[in-house]
Tab-separated table of C-alpha atoms and ligand atoms in Angstrom:
chain	number	residue	atom	x	y	z
A	250	MET	CA	99.748	96.060	120.888
A	251	PRO	CA	100.804	98.938	118.563
A	252	ILE	CA	98.609	97.556	115.778
A	253	GLN	CA	95.711	97.299	118.216
A	254	ALA	CA	96.371	100.873	119.262
A	255	LEU	CA	96.310	102.104	115.665
A	256	LEU	CA	93.149	100.229	114.832
A	257	ALA	CA	91.036	100.857	117.875
A	258	GLY	CA	92.486	103.755	119.811
A	259	TRP	CA	94.490	103.646	122.966
A	260	ALA	CA	91.722	102.974	125.477
A	261	PRO	CA	90.639	99.531	124.263
A	262	ALA	CA	94.305	98.686	123.735
A	263	ALA	CA	95.044	99.579	127.347
A	264	LEU	CA	92.076	97.520	128.467
A	265	MET	CA	93.306	94.626	126.371
A	266	ALA	CA	96.750	94.918	127.926
A	267	GLY	CA	95.184	95.085	131.380
A	268	ARG	CA	93.161	91.983	130.720
A	269	LEU	CA	96.237	90.171	129.476
A	270	LEU	CA	98.063	91.130	132.646
A	271	VAL	CA	95.210	89.796	134.739
A	272	ALA	CA	95.172	86.578	132.738
A	273	VAL	CA	98.893	86.147	133.216
A	274	ALA	CA	98.584	86.832	136.937
A	275	LEU	CA	95.805	84.249	137.180
A	276	ALA	CA	97.821	81.658	135.296
A	277	ALA	CA	100.810	82.338	137.510
A	278	LEU	CA	98.658	82.008	140.574
A	279	PHE	CA	97.277	78.693	139.399
A	280	THR	CA	100.707	77.100	139.132
A	281	LEU	CA	101.725	78.834	142.334
A	282	THR	CA	98.870	77.850	144.604
A	283	THR	CA	99.306	74.128	144.200
A	284	THR	CA	102.577	74.506	146.069
A	285	VAL	CA	101.573	77.325	148.349
A	286	THR	CA	101.721	75.126	151.433
A	287	ALA	CA	105.255	74.150	150.538
A	288	VAL	CA	106.178	77.794	150.025
A	289	LEU	CA	104.694	78.716	153.378
A	290	GLU	CA	106.500	75.915	155.149
A	291	GLY	CA	109.718	77.070	153.497
A	292	PHE	CA	109.027	80.590	154.687
A	293	GLN	CA	108.485	79.420	158.209
A	294	ARG	CA	111.675	77.359	158.203
A	295	LEU	CA	113.566	80.312	156.796
A	296	LEU	CA	112.254	82.653	159.464
A	297	ARG	CA	112.654	80.284	162.376
A	298	PRO	CA	116.128	81.512	163.392
A	299	PHE	CA	114.621	84.999	163.669
A	300	GLY	CA	111.719	83.720	165.753
A	301	ARG	CA	112.543	86.190	168.476
A	302	TRP	CA	111.824	89.170	166.231
A	303	VAL	CA	109.296	87.929	163.692
A	304	ASP	CA	106.341	85.618	164.111
A	305	ALA	CA	106.915	83.194	161.209
A	306	ASP	CA	103.351	81.953	161.458
A	307	ARG	CA	101.950	85.430	160.996
A	308	VAL	CA	104.204	86.219	158.066
A	309	GLY	CA	103.193	82.941	156.419
A	310	LEU	CA	99.548	83.808	156.977
A	311	LEU	CA	100.034	87.261	155.519
A	312	VAL	CA	101.605	85.790	152.388
A	313	ALA	CA	98.805	83.224	152.051
A	314	ILE	CA	96.061	85.812	152.422
A	315	THR	CA	97.785	88.117	149.943
A	316	LEU	CA	97.912	85.276	147.430
A	317	ARG	CA	94.238	84.610	148.063
A	318	CYS	CA	93.437	88.244	147.267
A	319	ILE	CA	95.038	88.242	143.816
A	320	PRO	CA	92.215	86.347	142.067
A	321	LEU	CA	89.641	88.395	143.993
A	322	VAL	CA	91.063	91.686	142.752
A	323	ALA	CA	91.450	90.231	139.260
A	324	GLU	CA	87.777	89.336	139.306
A	325	ILE	CA	86.802	92.811	140.477
A	326	VAL	CA	88.792	94.353	137.619
A	327	THR	CA	87.085	92.049	135.125
A	328	GLU	CA	83.641	92.895	136.476
A	329	VAL	CA	84.271	96.628	136.453
A	330	LEU	CA	85.478	96.386	132.856
A	331	GLU	CA	82.401	94.404	131.914
A	332	ALA	CA	80.079	96.870	133.612
A	333	ARG	CA	81.725	99.719	131.740
A	334	ARG	CA	81.332	97.926	128.461
A	335	ALA	CA	77.717	97.059	129.197
A	336	ARG	CA	76.968	100.736	129.770
A	337	GLY	CA	78.989	101.729	126.745
A	338	THR	CA	81.172	104.063	128.745
A	339	GLN	CA	84.833	104.561	128.147
A	340	GLY	CA	86.640	106.796	130.555
A	341	SER	CA	90.084	107.557	131.802
A	342	LEU	CA	92.255	105.153	133.741
A	343	LEU	CA	91.158	107.009	136.863
A	344	ALA	CA	87.527	106.243	136.086
A	345	LEU	CA	88.520	102.587	136.008
A	346	ALA	CA	90.706	102.733	139.095
A	347	VAL	CA	88.125	104.359	141.355
A	348	PRO	CA	85.487	101.596	141.288
A	349	VAL	CA	88.190	98.936	141.416
A	350	VAL	CA	89.761	100.459	144.512
A	351	VAL	CA	86.409	101.071	146.191
A	352	ARG	CA	85.225	97.522	145.587
A	353	SER	CA	88.579	96.077	146.656
A	354	LEU	CA	88.322	97.978	149.922
A	355	TYR	CA	84.835	96.584	150.515
A	356	ALA	CA	86.091	93.079	149.782
A	357	ALA	CA	89.044	93.595	152.128
A	358	ASP	CA	86.606	94.691	154.813
A	359	ALA	CA	84.480	91.587	154.322
A	360	ILE	CA	87.512	89.287	154.372
A	361	GLY	CA	88.742	90.971	157.534
A	362	GLU	CA	85.370	90.254	159.080
A	363	ALA	CA	85.548	86.610	157.995
A	364	LEU	CA	89.027	86.340	159.522
A	365	VAL	CA	87.664	87.597	162.813
A	366	ALA	CA	84.652	85.257	162.655
A	367	ARG	CA	87.011	82.361	161.957
A	368	GLY	CA	89.128	83.047	164.985
A	369	LEU	CA	91.948	85.274	163.808
A	370	ASP	CA	91.667	87.969	166.418
A	371	ASP	CA	95.011	87.699	168.100
B	253	MET	CA	71.334	73.231	172.320
B	254	SER	CA	72.953	76.494	173.271
B	255	THR	CA	71.035	79.360	174.773
B	256	ILE	CA	71.493	82.739	173.134
B	257	VAL	CA	70.022	85.692	174.975
B	258	PHE	CA	69.541	89.240	173.679
B	259	ASP	CA	68.636	91.542	176.513
B	260	GLY	CA	67.423	95.060	175.737
B	261	VAL	CA	69.627	95.351	172.676
B	262	SER	CA	69.695	98.583	170.688
B	263	HIS	CA	72.104	99.551	167.961
B	264	SER	CA	72.631	102.497	165.629
B	265	PHE	CA	74.928	103.147	162.688
B	266	GLY	CA	75.518	106.893	162.780
B	267	ASP	CA	72.118	108.368	163.523
B	268	ARG	CA	70.220	105.486	161.936
B	269	ARG	CA	68.674	103.219	164.575
B	270	VAL	CA	68.955	99.699	163.282
B	271	LEU	CA	67.862	97.636	166.309
B	272	ARG	CA	65.331	98.951	168.835
B	273	ASP	CA	65.357	97.574	172.356
B	274	LEU	CA	65.236	93.954	171.329
B	275	SER	CA	64.956	91.065	173.806
B	276	LEU	CA	65.022	87.450	172.664
B	277	THR	CA	65.934	84.030	174.033
B	278	LEU	CA	66.978	81.479	171.425
B	279	THR	CA	67.092	77.816	172.438
B	280	GLU	CA	65.451	76.013	169.514
B	281	ARG	CA	67.426	73.785	167.213
B	282	ARG	CA	66.476	75.484	163.931
B	283	ILE	CA	65.657	79.168	163.908
B	284	GLY	CA	64.887	81.261	160.833
B	285	ILE	CA	65.048	85.040	160.606
B	286	VAL	CA	63.112	86.911	157.931
B	287	GLY	CA	62.456	90.559	157.169
B	288	ALA	CA	62.697	93.162	154.421
B	289	ASN	CA	66.009	94.532	153.117
B	290	GLY	CA	67.563	96.829	155.676
B	291	SER	CA	65.304	95.647	158.514
B	292	GLY	CA	68.301	94.711	160.689
B	293	LYS	CA	68.624	90.930	160.222
B	294	SER	CA	72.341	90.896	159.471
B	295	THR	CA	73.066	93.283	162.312
B	296	LEU	CA	71.079	91.037	164.669
B	297	VAL	CA	72.943	87.838	163.800
B	298	ARG	CA	76.315	89.591	163.767
B	299	LEU	CA	75.756	90.406	167.416
B	300	ILE	CA	75.817	86.678	168.208
B	301	ASN	CA	79.525	86.268	167.469
B	302	GLY	CA	80.581	89.801	168.258
B	303	LEU	CA	81.094	91.091	164.718
B	304	VAL	CA	78.889	93.933	165.925
B	305	THR	CA	78.829	95.140	169.537
B	306	PRO	CA	75.520	96.706	170.587
B	307	ASP	CA	75.290	100.341	171.743
B	308	ALA	CA	72.997	99.250	174.561
B	309	GLY	CA	71.965	95.936	176.083
B	310	THR	CA	73.801	92.615	176.189
B	311	VAL	CA	74.126	89.434	174.173
B	312	THR	CA	75.169	86.168	175.810
B	313	VAL	CA	75.864	82.703	174.436
B	314	ASP	CA	75.528	79.979	177.087
B	315	GLY	CA	75.949	82.668	179.698
B	316	LEU	CA	79.129	84.059	178.126
B	317	LEU	CA	78.929	87.787	177.510
B	318	VAL	CA	79.846	88.135	173.826
B	319	ALA	CA	81.405	91.563	174.279
B	320	LYS	CA	83.808	90.210	176.930
B	321	ASN	CA	84.453	86.675	175.647
B	322	ALA	CA	84.461	87.135	171.886
B	323	ARG	CA	87.187	84.581	171.251
B	324	GLU	CA	85.516	81.819	173.243
B	325	VAL	CA	82.123	82.639	171.714
B	326	ARG	CA	83.518	82.521	168.167
B	327	ARG	CA	84.760	79.016	168.804
B	328	ARG	CA	81.252	77.953	169.710
B	329	VAL	CA	79.502	79.938	167.010
B	330	GLY	CA	80.401	79.284	163.373
B	331	PHE	CA	79.362	81.984	160.917
B	332	ILE	CA	78.490	81.510	157.236
B	333	PHE	CA	78.467	84.678	155.112
B	334	THR	CA	76.391	85.289	151.986
B	335	ASN	CA	79.370	85.553	149.687
B	336	PRO	CA	81.739	82.612	150.110
B	337	ASP	CA	84.377	84.513	148.128
B	338	ASN	CA	84.849	86.778	151.112
B	339	GLN	CA	84.830	83.913	153.569
B	340	ILE	CA	87.548	81.846	151.929
B	341	VAL	CA	90.800	83.255	153.244
B	342	MET	CA	93.373	80.712	152.078
B	343	PRO	CA	94.571	80.085	148.526
B	344	THR	CA	93.786	76.364	148.337
B	345	VAL	CA	90.760	74.344	149.386
B	346	GLU	CA	92.461	72.179	152.024
B	347	GLU	CA	94.406	75.096	153.479
B	348	ASP	CA	91.216	77.031	153.941
B	349	VAL	CA	89.650	74.192	155.925
B	350	ALA	CA	92.844	73.683	157.933
B	351	PHE	CA	92.871	77.407	158.751
B	352	SER	CA	89.897	76.854	161.076
B	353	LEU	CA	91.959	74.431	163.167
B	354	ARG	CA	94.908	76.723	163.922
B	355	LYS	CA	95.745	77.503	167.500
B	356	ARG	CA	93.753	74.659	168.967
B	357	GLY	CA	96.724	72.657	170.134
B	358	LEU	CA	96.270	70.012	167.433
B	359	SER	CA	99.204	68.229	165.810
B	360	ALA	CA	99.841	68.644	162.094
B	361	ALA	CA	98.670	65.053	161.580
B	362	GLU	CA	95.420	65.669	163.450
B	363	ILE	CA	94.782	68.826	161.435
B	364	ALA	CA	95.426	66.960	158.187
B	365	GLY	CA	93.140	64.105	159.269
B	366	ARG	CA	90.230	66.316	160.259
B	367	THR	CA	90.649	68.416	157.129
B	368	ARG	CA	90.507	65.298	154.970
B	369	GLU	CA	87.356	64.103	156.738
B	370	ALA	CA	85.616	67.456	156.297
B	371	LEU	CA	86.472	67.636	152.590
B	372	ASP	CA	85.205	64.080	152.176
B	373	ARG	CA	81.932	64.890	153.864
B	374	PHE	CA	81.281	67.821	151.544
B	375	GLY	CA	82.418	66.058	148.388
B	376	LEU	CA	85.441	68.316	147.933
B	377	SER	CA	88.235	65.735	148.301
B	378	ALA	CA	89.052	65.797	144.609
B	379	HIS	CA	89.645	69.550	144.892
B	380	ALA	CA	91.755	69.464	148.051
B	381	ALA	CA	94.873	70.946	146.469
B	382	HIS	CA	93.071	73.170	143.956
B	383	PRO	CA	92.960	76.957	144.170
B	384	ALA	CA	89.788	77.881	146.042
B	385	HIS	CA	88.899	80.570	143.496
B	386	ARG	CA	88.525	77.926	140.790
B	387	LEU	CA	85.568	76.284	142.540
B	388	SER	CA	82.023	76.977	141.353
B	389	GLY	CA	79.781	79.209	143.468
B	390	GLY	CA	78.027	76.209	145.003
B	391	GLN	CA	81.307	74.454	145.735
B	392	LYS	CA	82.641	77.625	147.345
B	393	GLN	CA	79.685	77.734	149.714
B	394	LEU	CA	80.243	74.023	150.451
B	395	LEU	CA	83.857	74.864	151.245
B	396	ALA	CA	82.737	77.674	153.538
B	397	LEU	CA	80.474	75.200	155.339
B	398	ALA	CA	83.221	72.581	155.566
B	399	ALA	CA	85.622	75.171	156.971
B	400	VAL	CA	83.115	76.208	159.628
B	401	LEU	CA	81.962	72.713	160.620
B	402	VAL	CA	85.487	71.297	160.887
B	403	GLY	CA	85.886	73.526	163.934
B	404	GLU	CA	82.939	71.705	165.569
B	405	PRO	CA	80.923	74.754	166.609
B	406	ARG	CA	77.808	74.223	168.713
B	407	VAL	CA	75.890	76.877	166.823
B	408	VAL	CA	75.980	77.717	163.122
B	409	VAL	CA	74.764	81.175	162.127
B	410	ALA	CA	74.233	81.740	158.404
B	411	ASP	CA	73.416	85.100	156.811
B	412	GLU	CA	71.642	84.364	153.520
B	413	PRO	CA	73.811	81.330	152.704
B	414	THR	CA	71.924	80.441	149.513
B	415	THR	CA	71.254	83.871	148.012
B	416	LEU	CA	74.011	83.647	145.410
B	417	LEU	CA	73.359	80.012	144.497
B	418	ASP	CA	71.268	78.394	141.775
B	419	ALA	CA	68.213	76.321	142.711
B	420	ARG	CA	70.044	73.014	142.878
B	421	ASN	CA	72.939	74.234	144.983
B	422	SER	CA	70.649	76.150	147.266
B	423	ARG	CA	68.627	72.955	147.819
B	424	ARG	CA	71.851	71.084	148.533
B	425	ILE	CA	72.913	73.641	151.138
B	426	ALA	CA	69.394	73.629	152.618
B	427	ASP	CA	69.542	69.812	152.918
B	428	LEU	CA	72.906	70.051	154.657
B	429	PHE	CA	71.438	72.514	157.143
B	430	ARG	CA	68.574	70.104	157.719
B	431	ALA	CA	71.005	67.255	158.425
B	432	MET	CA	73.203	69.234	160.816
B	433	THR	CA	73.206	68.209	164.443
B	434	GLN	CA	74.207	71.729	165.489
B	435	GLN	CA	71.875	74.498	166.449
B	436	VAL	CA	71.246	76.518	163.314
B	437	ILE	CA	70.218	80.168	162.913
B	438	VAL	CA	69.540	81.161	159.309
B	439	VAL	CA	68.708	84.555	157.823
B	440	THR	CA	67.055	84.111	154.449
B	441	HIS	CA	64.686	85.515	151.862
B	442	GLN	CA	64.025	81.981	150.590
B	443	LEU	CA	61.017	81.275	152.735
B	444	ASP	CA	60.552	77.639	151.638
B	445	LEU	CA	63.880	76.894	153.328
B	446	LEU	CA	62.250	77.569	156.697
B	447	GLU	CA	59.095	75.472	156.349
B	448	ASP	CA	60.203	72.739	158.743
B	449	PHE	CA	62.106	75.004	161.155
B	450	ASP	CA	61.249	75.099	164.860
B	451	ARG	CA	60.878	78.844	165.075
B	452	VAL	CA	60.825	81.803	162.717
B	453	ILE	CA	61.323	85.417	163.742
B	454	CYS	CA	60.211	88.301	161.547
B	455	ILE	CA	62.004	91.651	161.906
B	456	GLU	CA	60.732	94.962	160.642
B	457	ASP	CA	62.630	98.206	161.093
B	458	GLY	CA	64.778	96.810	163.906
B	459	ALA	CA	61.955	95.327	165.977
B	460	ILE	CA	60.364	91.891	166.204
B	461	VAL	CA	56.934	91.870	164.584
B	462	ALA	CA	56.261	88.113	164.542
B	463	ASP	CA	57.822	85.176	166.355
B	464	GLY	CA	56.584	81.596	166.383
B	465	ALA	CA	55.893	78.611	164.168
B	466	PRO	CA	57.131	79.033	160.569
B	467	ALA	CA	53.645	79.240	159.062
B	468	VAL	CA	52.591	81.994	161.473
B	469	ALA	CA	55.710	84.154	161.199
B	470	ILE	CA	56.039	83.692	157.448
B	471	ASP	CA	52.389	84.693	156.944
B	472	ALA	CA	52.998	87.798	159.001
B	473	TYR	CA	56.037	88.582	156.849
B	474	ARG	CA	54.044	88.060	153.624
B	475	ALA	CA	51.354	90.378	154.959
B	476	LEU	CA	54.016	93.041	155.624
B	477	LEU	CA	55.286	92.760	152.079
B	478	ALA	CA	51.840	92.996	150.536
C	747	LIG	N1	78.461	98.902	158.842
C	747	LIG	C1	77.386	99.685	158.648
C	747	LIG	N2	77.512	101.031	158.608
C	747	LIG	C2	76.460	101.829	158.433
C	747	LIG	N3	75.210	101.395	158.254
C	747	LIG	C3	75.007	100.077	158.273
C	747	LIG	C4	76.082	99.157	158.453
C	747	LIG	N4	75.585	97.904	158.424
C	747	LIG	C5	74.262	98.041	158.225
C	747	LIG	N5	73.906	99.334	158.132
C	747	LIG	C6	72.539	99.855	157.961
C	747	LIG	O1	71.722	99.263	158.936
C	747	LIG	C7	70.466	98.913	158.406
C	747	LIG	C8	70.186	97.445	158.672
C	747	LIG	O2	71.137	96.701	157.968
C	747	LIG	P1	71.187	95.121	157.959
C	747	LIG	O3	72.351	94.747	157.114
C	747	LIG	O4	71.163	94.606	159.348
C	747	LIG	O5	69.831	94.755	157.227
C	747	LIG	P2	69.330	93.368	156.665
C	747	LIG	O6	68.017	93.111	157.291
C	747	LIG	O7	70.372	92.346	156.815
C	747	LIG	O8	69.091	93.695	155.129
C	747	LIG	P3	69.288	92.755	153.824
C	747	LIG	O9	68.084	91.892	153.709
C	747	LIG	O10	69.357	93.751	152.705
C	747	LIG	O11	70.572	92.001	154.006
C	747	LIG	C9	70.493	99.290	156.953
C	747	LIG	O12	69.840	100.508	156.786
C	747	LIG	C10	71.959	99.435	156.635
C	747	LIG	O13	72.155	100.420	155.670
C	748	LIG	MG1	71.585	91.271	155.520
């Protein structure tokens, strides 16, 4: 990373680091998801004694949906980076964060709608 | 077939009137909805399963008032969104299909069995345990369909289900719609998809401007665009 920073300036280096992070997160998710059902079942077993205070099913669902959102956000970040590059713009981290957050919120809205349409309205 | 009735429906977002005093009775097996961007198609079909509640007027499905019986209506009406990425809510393919079967009083074995059948039917069995985000766009839309149909809805509403797909995948999805025994209501800009439908409705600026056989309504729509 320091060599990258010297050669190309800090912004591309930061982007590179960001992309690496995303790649790592994706790789982690891939190994993770194959056993997600097992993890969720474990969760539910773990929470069962506390069934009076927490709804194990809901917590499991929350974890599953959060996991589902990781690749979605990763994809949004990638697309925003690509769009920036295509337009030849290079701005601050804030200029990157704003479109990412806005698009993530839209996606969250759409997923919320899908959850409702698919019967999760309790 | 189910009967879906819109009675004097109007709706606005802010001060923009999106639907204007619309009345419609839908009983046909395959119904297409066409219209320009922003004409109100999505808003119209979202009323059917209560994703949007109208400012005025009522929508009923088989006599059930959607605004009062949203949960029951959503069990009868499956909804396919344009972007399957937003419709897939579980990390893996089989979990996403199984998600549709929660809270129906089915045993784990029954859920697993039905999920397996649905994946088989849509050619996704080999991907059952894979992360859903690794599927191709066409496979994702197939998964969305599988996840909706596994719940055995009577009506399937689809808002531009083929817009993001390539020609082959969009033909595949169109063929699946053709083979469905359910009542189907499809919003689309791909007019050839509607050629053999029973009824096509053309919306312009929140009002119905043509309603009838596909050839008639599609011609009216083409004339509007010209
Ligand atoms: N949630 C919302 N908030 C505010 N305005 C909205 C909302 N949803 C839709 N609109 C507006 O209502 C109008 C009709 O939108 P709608 O999505 O029903 O059109 P459409 O016919 O589906 O268009 P398209 O072919 O582009 O999908 C548009 O002007 C749109 O901007
Ligand atoms: Mg629309």
